[in-house]
Short mmCIF file of C-alpha atoms in Angstrom, two decimals:
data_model
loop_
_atom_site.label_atom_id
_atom_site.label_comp_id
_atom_site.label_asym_id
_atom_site.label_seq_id
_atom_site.Cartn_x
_atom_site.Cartn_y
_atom_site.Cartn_z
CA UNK Y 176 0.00 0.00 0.00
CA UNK Y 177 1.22 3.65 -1.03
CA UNK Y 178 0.15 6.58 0.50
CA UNK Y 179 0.34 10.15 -0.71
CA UNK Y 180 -0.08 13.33 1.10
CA UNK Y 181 0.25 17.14 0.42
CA UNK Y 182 1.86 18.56 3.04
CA UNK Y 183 -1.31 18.77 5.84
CA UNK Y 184 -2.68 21.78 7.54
CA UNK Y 185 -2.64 22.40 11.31
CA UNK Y 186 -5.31 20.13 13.25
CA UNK Y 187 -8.09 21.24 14.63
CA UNK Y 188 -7.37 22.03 18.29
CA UNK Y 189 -11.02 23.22 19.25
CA UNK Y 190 -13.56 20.98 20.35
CA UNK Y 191 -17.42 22.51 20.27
CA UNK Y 192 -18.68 20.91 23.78
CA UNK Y 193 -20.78 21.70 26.23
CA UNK Y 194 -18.82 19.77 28.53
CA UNK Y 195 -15.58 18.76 29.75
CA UNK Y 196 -14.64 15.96 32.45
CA UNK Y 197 -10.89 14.76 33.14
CA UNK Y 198 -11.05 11.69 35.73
CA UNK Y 199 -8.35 10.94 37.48
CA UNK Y 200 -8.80 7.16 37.91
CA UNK Y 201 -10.75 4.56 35.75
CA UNK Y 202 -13.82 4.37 38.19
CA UNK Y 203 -14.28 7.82 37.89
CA UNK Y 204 -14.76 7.97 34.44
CA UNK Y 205 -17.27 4.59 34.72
CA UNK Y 206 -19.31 6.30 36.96
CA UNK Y 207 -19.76 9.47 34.85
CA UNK Y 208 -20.21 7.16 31.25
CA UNK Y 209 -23.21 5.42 33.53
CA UNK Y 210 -24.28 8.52 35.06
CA UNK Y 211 -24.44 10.37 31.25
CA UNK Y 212 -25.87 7.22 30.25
CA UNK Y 213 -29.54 8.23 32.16
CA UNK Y 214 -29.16 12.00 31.72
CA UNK Y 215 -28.00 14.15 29.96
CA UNK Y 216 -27.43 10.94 27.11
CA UNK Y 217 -24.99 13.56 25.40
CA UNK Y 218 -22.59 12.28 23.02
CA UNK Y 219 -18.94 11.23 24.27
CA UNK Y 220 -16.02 12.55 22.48
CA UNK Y 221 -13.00 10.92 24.34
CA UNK Y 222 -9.46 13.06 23.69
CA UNK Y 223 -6.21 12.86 24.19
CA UNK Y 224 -3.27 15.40 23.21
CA UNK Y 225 -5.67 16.84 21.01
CA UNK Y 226 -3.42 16.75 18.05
CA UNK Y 227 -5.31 14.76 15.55
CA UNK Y 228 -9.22 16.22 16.26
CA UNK Y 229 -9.67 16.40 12.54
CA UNK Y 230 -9.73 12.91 11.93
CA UNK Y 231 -13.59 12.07 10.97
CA UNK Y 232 -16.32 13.70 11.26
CA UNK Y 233 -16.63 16.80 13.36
CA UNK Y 234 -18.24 16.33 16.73
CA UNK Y 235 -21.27 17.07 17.82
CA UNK Y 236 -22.20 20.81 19.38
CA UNK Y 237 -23.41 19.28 22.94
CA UNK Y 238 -20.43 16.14 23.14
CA UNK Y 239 -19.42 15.71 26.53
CA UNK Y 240 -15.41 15.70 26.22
CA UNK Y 241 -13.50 13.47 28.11
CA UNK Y 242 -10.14 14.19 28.45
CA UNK Y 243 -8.18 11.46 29.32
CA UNK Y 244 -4.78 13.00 30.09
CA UNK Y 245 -4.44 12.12 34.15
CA UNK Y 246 -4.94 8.78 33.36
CA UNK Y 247 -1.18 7.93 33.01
CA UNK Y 248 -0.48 5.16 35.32
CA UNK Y 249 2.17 2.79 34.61
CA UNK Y 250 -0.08 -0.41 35.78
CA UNK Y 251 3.02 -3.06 34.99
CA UNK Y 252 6.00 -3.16 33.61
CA UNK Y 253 7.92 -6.73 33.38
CA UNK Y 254 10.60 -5.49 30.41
CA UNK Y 255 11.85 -9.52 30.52
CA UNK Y 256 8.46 -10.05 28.67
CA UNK Y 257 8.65 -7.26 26.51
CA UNK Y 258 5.18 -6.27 27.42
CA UNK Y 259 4.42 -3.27 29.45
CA UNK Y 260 0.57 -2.25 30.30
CA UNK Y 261 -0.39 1.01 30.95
CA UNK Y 262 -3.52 3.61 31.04
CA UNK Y 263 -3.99 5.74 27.71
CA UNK Y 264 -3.20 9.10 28.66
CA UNK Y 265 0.53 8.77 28.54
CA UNK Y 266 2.46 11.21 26.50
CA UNK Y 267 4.19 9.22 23.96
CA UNK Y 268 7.31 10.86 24.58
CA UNK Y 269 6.86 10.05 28.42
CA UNK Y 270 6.67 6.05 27.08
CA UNK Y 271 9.84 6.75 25.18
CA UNK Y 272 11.29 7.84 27.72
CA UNK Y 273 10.45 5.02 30.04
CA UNK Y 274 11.05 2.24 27.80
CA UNK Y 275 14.58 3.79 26.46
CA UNK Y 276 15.85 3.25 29.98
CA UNK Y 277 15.20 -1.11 29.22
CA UNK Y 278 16.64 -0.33 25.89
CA UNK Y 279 13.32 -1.05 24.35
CA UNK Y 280 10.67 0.75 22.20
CA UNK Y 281 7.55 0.67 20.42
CA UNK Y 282 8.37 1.66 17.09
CA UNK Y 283 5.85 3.59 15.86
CA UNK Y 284 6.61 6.77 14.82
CA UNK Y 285 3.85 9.41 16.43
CA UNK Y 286 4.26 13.20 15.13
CA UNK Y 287 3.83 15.80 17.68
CA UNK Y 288 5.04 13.12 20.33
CA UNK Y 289 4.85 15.73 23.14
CA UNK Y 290 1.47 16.21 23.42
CA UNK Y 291 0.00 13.29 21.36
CA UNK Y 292 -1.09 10.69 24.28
CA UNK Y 293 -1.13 6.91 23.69
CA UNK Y 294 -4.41 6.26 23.41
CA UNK Y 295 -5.43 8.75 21.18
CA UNK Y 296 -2.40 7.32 18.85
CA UNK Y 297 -4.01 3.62 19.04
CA UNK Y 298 -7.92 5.56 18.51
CA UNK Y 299 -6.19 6.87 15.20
CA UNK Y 300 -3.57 4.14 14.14
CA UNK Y 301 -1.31 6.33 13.51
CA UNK Y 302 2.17 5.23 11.99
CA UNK Y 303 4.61 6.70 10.05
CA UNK Y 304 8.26 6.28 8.33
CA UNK Y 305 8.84 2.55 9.98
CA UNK Y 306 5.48 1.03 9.14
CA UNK Y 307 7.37 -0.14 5.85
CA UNK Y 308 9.06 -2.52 8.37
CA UNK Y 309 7.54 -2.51 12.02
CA UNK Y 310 3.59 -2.39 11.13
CA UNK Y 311 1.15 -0.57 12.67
CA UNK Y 312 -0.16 -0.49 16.16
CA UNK Y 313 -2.51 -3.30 15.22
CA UNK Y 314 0.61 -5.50 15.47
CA UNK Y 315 1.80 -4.30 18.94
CA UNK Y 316 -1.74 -3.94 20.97
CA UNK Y 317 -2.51 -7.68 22.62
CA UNK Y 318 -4.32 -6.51 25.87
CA UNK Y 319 -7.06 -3.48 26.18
CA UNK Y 320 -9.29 -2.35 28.77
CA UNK Y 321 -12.65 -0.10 27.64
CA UNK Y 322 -15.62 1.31 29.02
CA UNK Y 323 -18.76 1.20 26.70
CA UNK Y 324 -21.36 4.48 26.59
CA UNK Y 325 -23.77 2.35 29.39
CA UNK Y 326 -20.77 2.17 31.79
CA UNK Y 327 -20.00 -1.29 31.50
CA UNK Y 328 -16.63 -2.08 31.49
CA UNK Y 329 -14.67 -5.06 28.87
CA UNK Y 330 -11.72 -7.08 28.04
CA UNK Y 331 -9.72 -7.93 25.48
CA UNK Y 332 -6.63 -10.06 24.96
CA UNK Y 333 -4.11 -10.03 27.88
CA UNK Y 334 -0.94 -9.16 29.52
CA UNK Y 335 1.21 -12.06 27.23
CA UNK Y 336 2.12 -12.18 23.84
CA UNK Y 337 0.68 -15.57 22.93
CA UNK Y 338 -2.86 -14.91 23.74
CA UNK Y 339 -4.99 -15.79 20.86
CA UNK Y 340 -8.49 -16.92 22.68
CA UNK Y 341 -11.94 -15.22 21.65
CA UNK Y 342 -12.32 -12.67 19.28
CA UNK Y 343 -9.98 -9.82 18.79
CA UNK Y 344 -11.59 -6.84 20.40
CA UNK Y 345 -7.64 -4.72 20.28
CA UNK Y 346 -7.88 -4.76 16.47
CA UNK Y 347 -11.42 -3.80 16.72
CA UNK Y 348 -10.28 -0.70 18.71
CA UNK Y 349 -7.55 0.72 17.36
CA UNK Y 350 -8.12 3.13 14.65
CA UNK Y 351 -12.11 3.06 15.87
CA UNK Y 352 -11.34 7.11 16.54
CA UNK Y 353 -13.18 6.51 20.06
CA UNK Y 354 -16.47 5.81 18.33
CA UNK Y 355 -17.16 2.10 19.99
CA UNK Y 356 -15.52 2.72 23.44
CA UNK Y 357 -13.24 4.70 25.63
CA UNK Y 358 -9.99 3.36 26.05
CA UNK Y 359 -8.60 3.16 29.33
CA UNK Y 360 -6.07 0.22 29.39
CA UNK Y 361 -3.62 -1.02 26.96
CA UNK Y 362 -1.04 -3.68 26.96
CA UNK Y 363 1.16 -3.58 24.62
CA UNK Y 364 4.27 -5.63 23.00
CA UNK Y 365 7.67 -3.87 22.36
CA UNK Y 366 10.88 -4.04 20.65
CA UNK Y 367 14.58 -4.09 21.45
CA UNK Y 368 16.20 -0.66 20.71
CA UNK Y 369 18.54 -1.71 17.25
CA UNK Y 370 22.20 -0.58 18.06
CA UNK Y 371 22.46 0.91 14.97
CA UNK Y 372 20.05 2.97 12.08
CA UNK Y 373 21.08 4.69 9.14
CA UNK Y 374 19.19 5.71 6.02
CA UNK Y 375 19.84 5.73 2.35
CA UNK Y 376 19.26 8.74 0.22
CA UNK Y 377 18.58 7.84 -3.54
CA UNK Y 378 18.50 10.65 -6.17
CA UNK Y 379 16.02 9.37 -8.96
CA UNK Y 380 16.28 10.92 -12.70
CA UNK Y 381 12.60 10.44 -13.00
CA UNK Y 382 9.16 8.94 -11.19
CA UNK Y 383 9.34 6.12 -14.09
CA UNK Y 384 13.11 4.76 -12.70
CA UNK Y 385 11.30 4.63 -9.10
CA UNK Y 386 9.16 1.19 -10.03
CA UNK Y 387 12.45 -0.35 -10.89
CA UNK Y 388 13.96 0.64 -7.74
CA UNK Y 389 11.41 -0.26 -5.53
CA UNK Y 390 10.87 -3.73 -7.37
CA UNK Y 391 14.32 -5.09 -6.62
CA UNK Y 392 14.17 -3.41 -2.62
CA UNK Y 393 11.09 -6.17 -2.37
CA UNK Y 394 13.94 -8.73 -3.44
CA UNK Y 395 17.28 -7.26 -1.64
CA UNK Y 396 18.69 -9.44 0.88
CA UNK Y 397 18.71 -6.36 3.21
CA UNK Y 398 15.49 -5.61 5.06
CA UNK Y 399 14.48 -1.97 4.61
CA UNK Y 400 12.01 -0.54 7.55
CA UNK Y 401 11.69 2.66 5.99
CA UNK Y 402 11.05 2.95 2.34
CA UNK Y 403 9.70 6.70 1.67
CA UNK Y 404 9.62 8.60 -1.57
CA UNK Y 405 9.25 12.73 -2.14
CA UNK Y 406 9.63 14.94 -4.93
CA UNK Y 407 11.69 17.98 -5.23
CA UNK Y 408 9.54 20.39 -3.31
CA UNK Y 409 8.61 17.45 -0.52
CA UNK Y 410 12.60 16.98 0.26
CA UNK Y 411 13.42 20.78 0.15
CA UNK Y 412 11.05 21.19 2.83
CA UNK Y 413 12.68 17.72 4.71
CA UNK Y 414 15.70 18.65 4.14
CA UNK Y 415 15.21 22.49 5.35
CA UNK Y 416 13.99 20.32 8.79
CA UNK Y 417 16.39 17.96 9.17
CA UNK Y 418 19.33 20.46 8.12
CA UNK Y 419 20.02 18.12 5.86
CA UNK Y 420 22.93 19.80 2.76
CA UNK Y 421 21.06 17.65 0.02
CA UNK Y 422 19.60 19.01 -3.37
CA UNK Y 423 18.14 17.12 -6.32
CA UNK Y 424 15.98 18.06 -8.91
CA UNK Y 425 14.06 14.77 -8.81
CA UNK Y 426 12.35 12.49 -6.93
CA UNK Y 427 14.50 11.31 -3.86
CA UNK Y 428 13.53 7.64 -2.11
CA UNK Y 429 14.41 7.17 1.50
CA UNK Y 430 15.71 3.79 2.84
CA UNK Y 431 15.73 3.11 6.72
CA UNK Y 432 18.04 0.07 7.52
CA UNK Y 433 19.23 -0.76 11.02
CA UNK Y 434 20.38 -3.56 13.36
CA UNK Y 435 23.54 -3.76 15.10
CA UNK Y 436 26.30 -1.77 13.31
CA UNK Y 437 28.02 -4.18 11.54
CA UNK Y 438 24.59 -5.80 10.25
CA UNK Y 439 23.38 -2.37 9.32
CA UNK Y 440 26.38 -1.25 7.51
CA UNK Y 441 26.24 -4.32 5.26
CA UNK Y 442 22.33 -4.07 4.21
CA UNK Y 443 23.63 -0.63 3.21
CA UNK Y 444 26.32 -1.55 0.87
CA UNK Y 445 24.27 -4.13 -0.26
CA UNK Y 446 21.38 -1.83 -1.32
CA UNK Y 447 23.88 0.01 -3.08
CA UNK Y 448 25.41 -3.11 -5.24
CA UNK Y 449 21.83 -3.75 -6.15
CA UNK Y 450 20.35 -0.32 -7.12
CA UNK Y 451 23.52 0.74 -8.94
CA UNK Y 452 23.52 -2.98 -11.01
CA UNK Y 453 20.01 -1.87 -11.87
CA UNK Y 454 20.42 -0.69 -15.63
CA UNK Y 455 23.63 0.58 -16.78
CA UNK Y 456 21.80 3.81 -18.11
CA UNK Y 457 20.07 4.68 -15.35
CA UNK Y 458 22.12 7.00 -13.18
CA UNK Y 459 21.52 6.90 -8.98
CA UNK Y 460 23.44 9.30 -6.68
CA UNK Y 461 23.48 7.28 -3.46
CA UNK Y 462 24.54 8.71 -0.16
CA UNK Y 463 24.42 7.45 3.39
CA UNK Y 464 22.86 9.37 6.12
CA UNK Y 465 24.38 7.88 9.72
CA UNK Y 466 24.16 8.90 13.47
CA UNK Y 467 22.19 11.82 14.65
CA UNK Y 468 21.94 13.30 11.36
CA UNK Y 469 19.71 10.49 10.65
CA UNK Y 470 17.66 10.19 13.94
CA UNK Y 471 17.02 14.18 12.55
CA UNK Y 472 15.76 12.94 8.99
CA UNK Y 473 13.81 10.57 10.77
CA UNK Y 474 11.93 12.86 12.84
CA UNK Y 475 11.60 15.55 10.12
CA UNK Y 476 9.96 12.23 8.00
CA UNK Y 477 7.81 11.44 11.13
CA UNK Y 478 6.59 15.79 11.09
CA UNK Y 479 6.18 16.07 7.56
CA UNK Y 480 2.13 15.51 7.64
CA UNK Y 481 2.05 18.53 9.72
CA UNK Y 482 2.19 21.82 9.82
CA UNK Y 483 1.18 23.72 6.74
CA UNK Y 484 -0.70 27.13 5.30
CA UNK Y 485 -1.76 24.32 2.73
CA UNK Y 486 -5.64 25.31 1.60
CA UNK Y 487 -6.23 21.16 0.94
CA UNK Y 488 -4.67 18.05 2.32
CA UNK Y 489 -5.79 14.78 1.22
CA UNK Y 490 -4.31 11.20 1.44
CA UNK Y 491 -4.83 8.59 -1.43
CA UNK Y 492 -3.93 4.85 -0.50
CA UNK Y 493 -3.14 2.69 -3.94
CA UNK Y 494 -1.66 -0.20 -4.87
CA UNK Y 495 2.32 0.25 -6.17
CA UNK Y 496 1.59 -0.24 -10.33
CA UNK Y 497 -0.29 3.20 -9.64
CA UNK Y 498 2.25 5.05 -7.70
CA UNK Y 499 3.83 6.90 -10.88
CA UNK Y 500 0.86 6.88 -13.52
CA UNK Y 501 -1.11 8.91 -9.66
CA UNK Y 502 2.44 11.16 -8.93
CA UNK Y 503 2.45 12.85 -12.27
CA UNK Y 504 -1.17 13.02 -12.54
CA UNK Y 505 -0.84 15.10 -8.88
CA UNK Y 506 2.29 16.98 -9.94
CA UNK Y 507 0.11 18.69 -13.13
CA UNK Y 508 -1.81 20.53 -10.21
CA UNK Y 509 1.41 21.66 -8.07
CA UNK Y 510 0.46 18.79 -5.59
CA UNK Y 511 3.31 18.47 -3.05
CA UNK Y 512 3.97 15.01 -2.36
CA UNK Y 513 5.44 12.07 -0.06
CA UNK Y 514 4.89 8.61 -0.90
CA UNK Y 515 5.23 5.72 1.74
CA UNK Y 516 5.30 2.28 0.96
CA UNK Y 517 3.61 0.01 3.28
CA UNK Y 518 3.43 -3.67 3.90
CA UNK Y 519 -0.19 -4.92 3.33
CA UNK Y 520 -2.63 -5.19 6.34
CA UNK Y 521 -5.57 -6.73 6.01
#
């Protein structure tokens, strides 16, 4: 799957409410979802950081907000299992933080990371630059606690990785944008913290050399987790955020490769011996982008969605043969864009 996006506008930070209730502990909020369940019946609009309100449609005028950001408790933490459950209104940079300290992660890339919270992240599904490789959040949610609009509170999956009875209400949740429940558990599996990441900058000629690329990357003996493409205007503006010294009057692909060093360093040269065997005719500048200068890339990749004085944003999802007929189809109307490839997810 390929995504596209012009570069977004600024979300939506106002909520129209009449409304707003912030419990501090999980029986607080059950009592007010029961109590709002006999009167006033208003609509619930569960938030978080408040960074990605635009997502559906806009909320009612008389939604009772509930904003879930003192619900933050670490509930447990055994980082020999690689599983660590906690309630949804942890920052995400706050779980980075705490999981960087077991050299471990969940890697999903979450713009904004300051302010976005947890749950609101799994509510949206949002991923970014490392989905290529990592997945989504679908892959990394196996235990969730929820409170339905009569109060009543539910289960799914568990605190351990191999849990696979009954039907999978954490799928069901995440990316349901709080419309079947309000999140206010989550378990989640994690990742060791790779020793080493660096990325690949390709310079393309054209959009038409970028099928042949990306054809023999879904056959290379390395294992990209990062496979992004942007045209000229796209990685000006990357580069202007990353403080990147890059130029190119093309389209520019983005490969994320990591592991421990010396794996890492190989998958790089062997990218390399297989993009430049490509076609003799074809010429690819190549340059490798290592250390913080590429944790900076990475970030500025993970950003790029927002922030804009954009009039129109819009994302198109399409299978690969349409990436380039769709990219100069959206360059004829000045389109900025960024394409991701995904892995599929059904």
């Amino acid at each position: 799957q390929t995504r596209f996006r012009s570069r977004p506008g600024m979300p939506n930070e106002s909520v129209p409410s009449s409304s707003e209730f912030q419990p501090t502990t999980q029986s607080e909020l059950c009592r007010f979802l029961t109590e709002n369940a006999v009167d006033p019946q208003n609509p619930i609009l569960p938030v978080g950081g408040r960074t990605a309100l635009n997502y559906g449609y806009p909320p009612a005028g008389n939604s009772a907000v509930v904003a879930l950001t003192k619900l933050t408790r670490v509930v447990d933490y055994p980082s020999r299992d690689m599983t660590i459950t906690v309630e949804p209104g942890i920052r995400i940079d706050d779980l980075t933080e705490l999981l960087s300290a077991e050299g471990q992660q969940l890697p999903v890339d979450v713009s904004q990371s300051n302010r976005a919270t947890l749950g609101g992240v799994v509510a949206t599904n949002t991923s970014g630059p490392r989905r290529f490789g990592y997945g989504t959040l679908r892959d990394y949610v196996i235990g969730v606690t929820a409170i339905n609009s009569q109060g009543k509170t539910f289960h799914g999956g568990g605190r351990v990785v191999k849990n696979v009875a009954g039907y999978d209400i954490c799928k069901l949740l995440v990316g349901s944008l709080g419309t079947l429940a309000v999140i206010t558990q989550l378990t989640l599996k994690l990742k060791p913290i790779p020793e080493a990441f660096h990325l690949l900058w390709v310079s393309l000629p054209d959009w038409n050399t970028l099928d042949a690329v990306v054809a023999r990357l879904h056959k290379s003996e390395a294992r990209p987790v990062v496979l992004d493409a942007y045209d000229a205007v796209a990685f000006q503006l990357l580069t202007a955020e990353s403080r990147l010294k890059l130029a190119t009057k093309g389209p520019s692909l983005i490969i994320g490769l990591e592991g421990s060093l010396r794996e890492t360093e190989w998958q790089i040269e062997a990218v390399k011996s297989e993009l430049q065997s490509l076609d003799s005719n074809v010429s690819l500048e190549l340059k490798t982008i290592e250390g913080d200068t590429a944790s900076r890339v990475l970030n500025a990749m993970t950003e790029f969605p927002v922030g804009s004085d954009d009039p129109l944003t819009f994302q198109a999802s399409l299978p690969p043969s349409k990436v380039v007929e769709f990219t100069q189809l959206a360059q004829n109307f000045d389109v900025v864009i960024r394409s991701e490839e995904h892995t599929s997810e059904l």
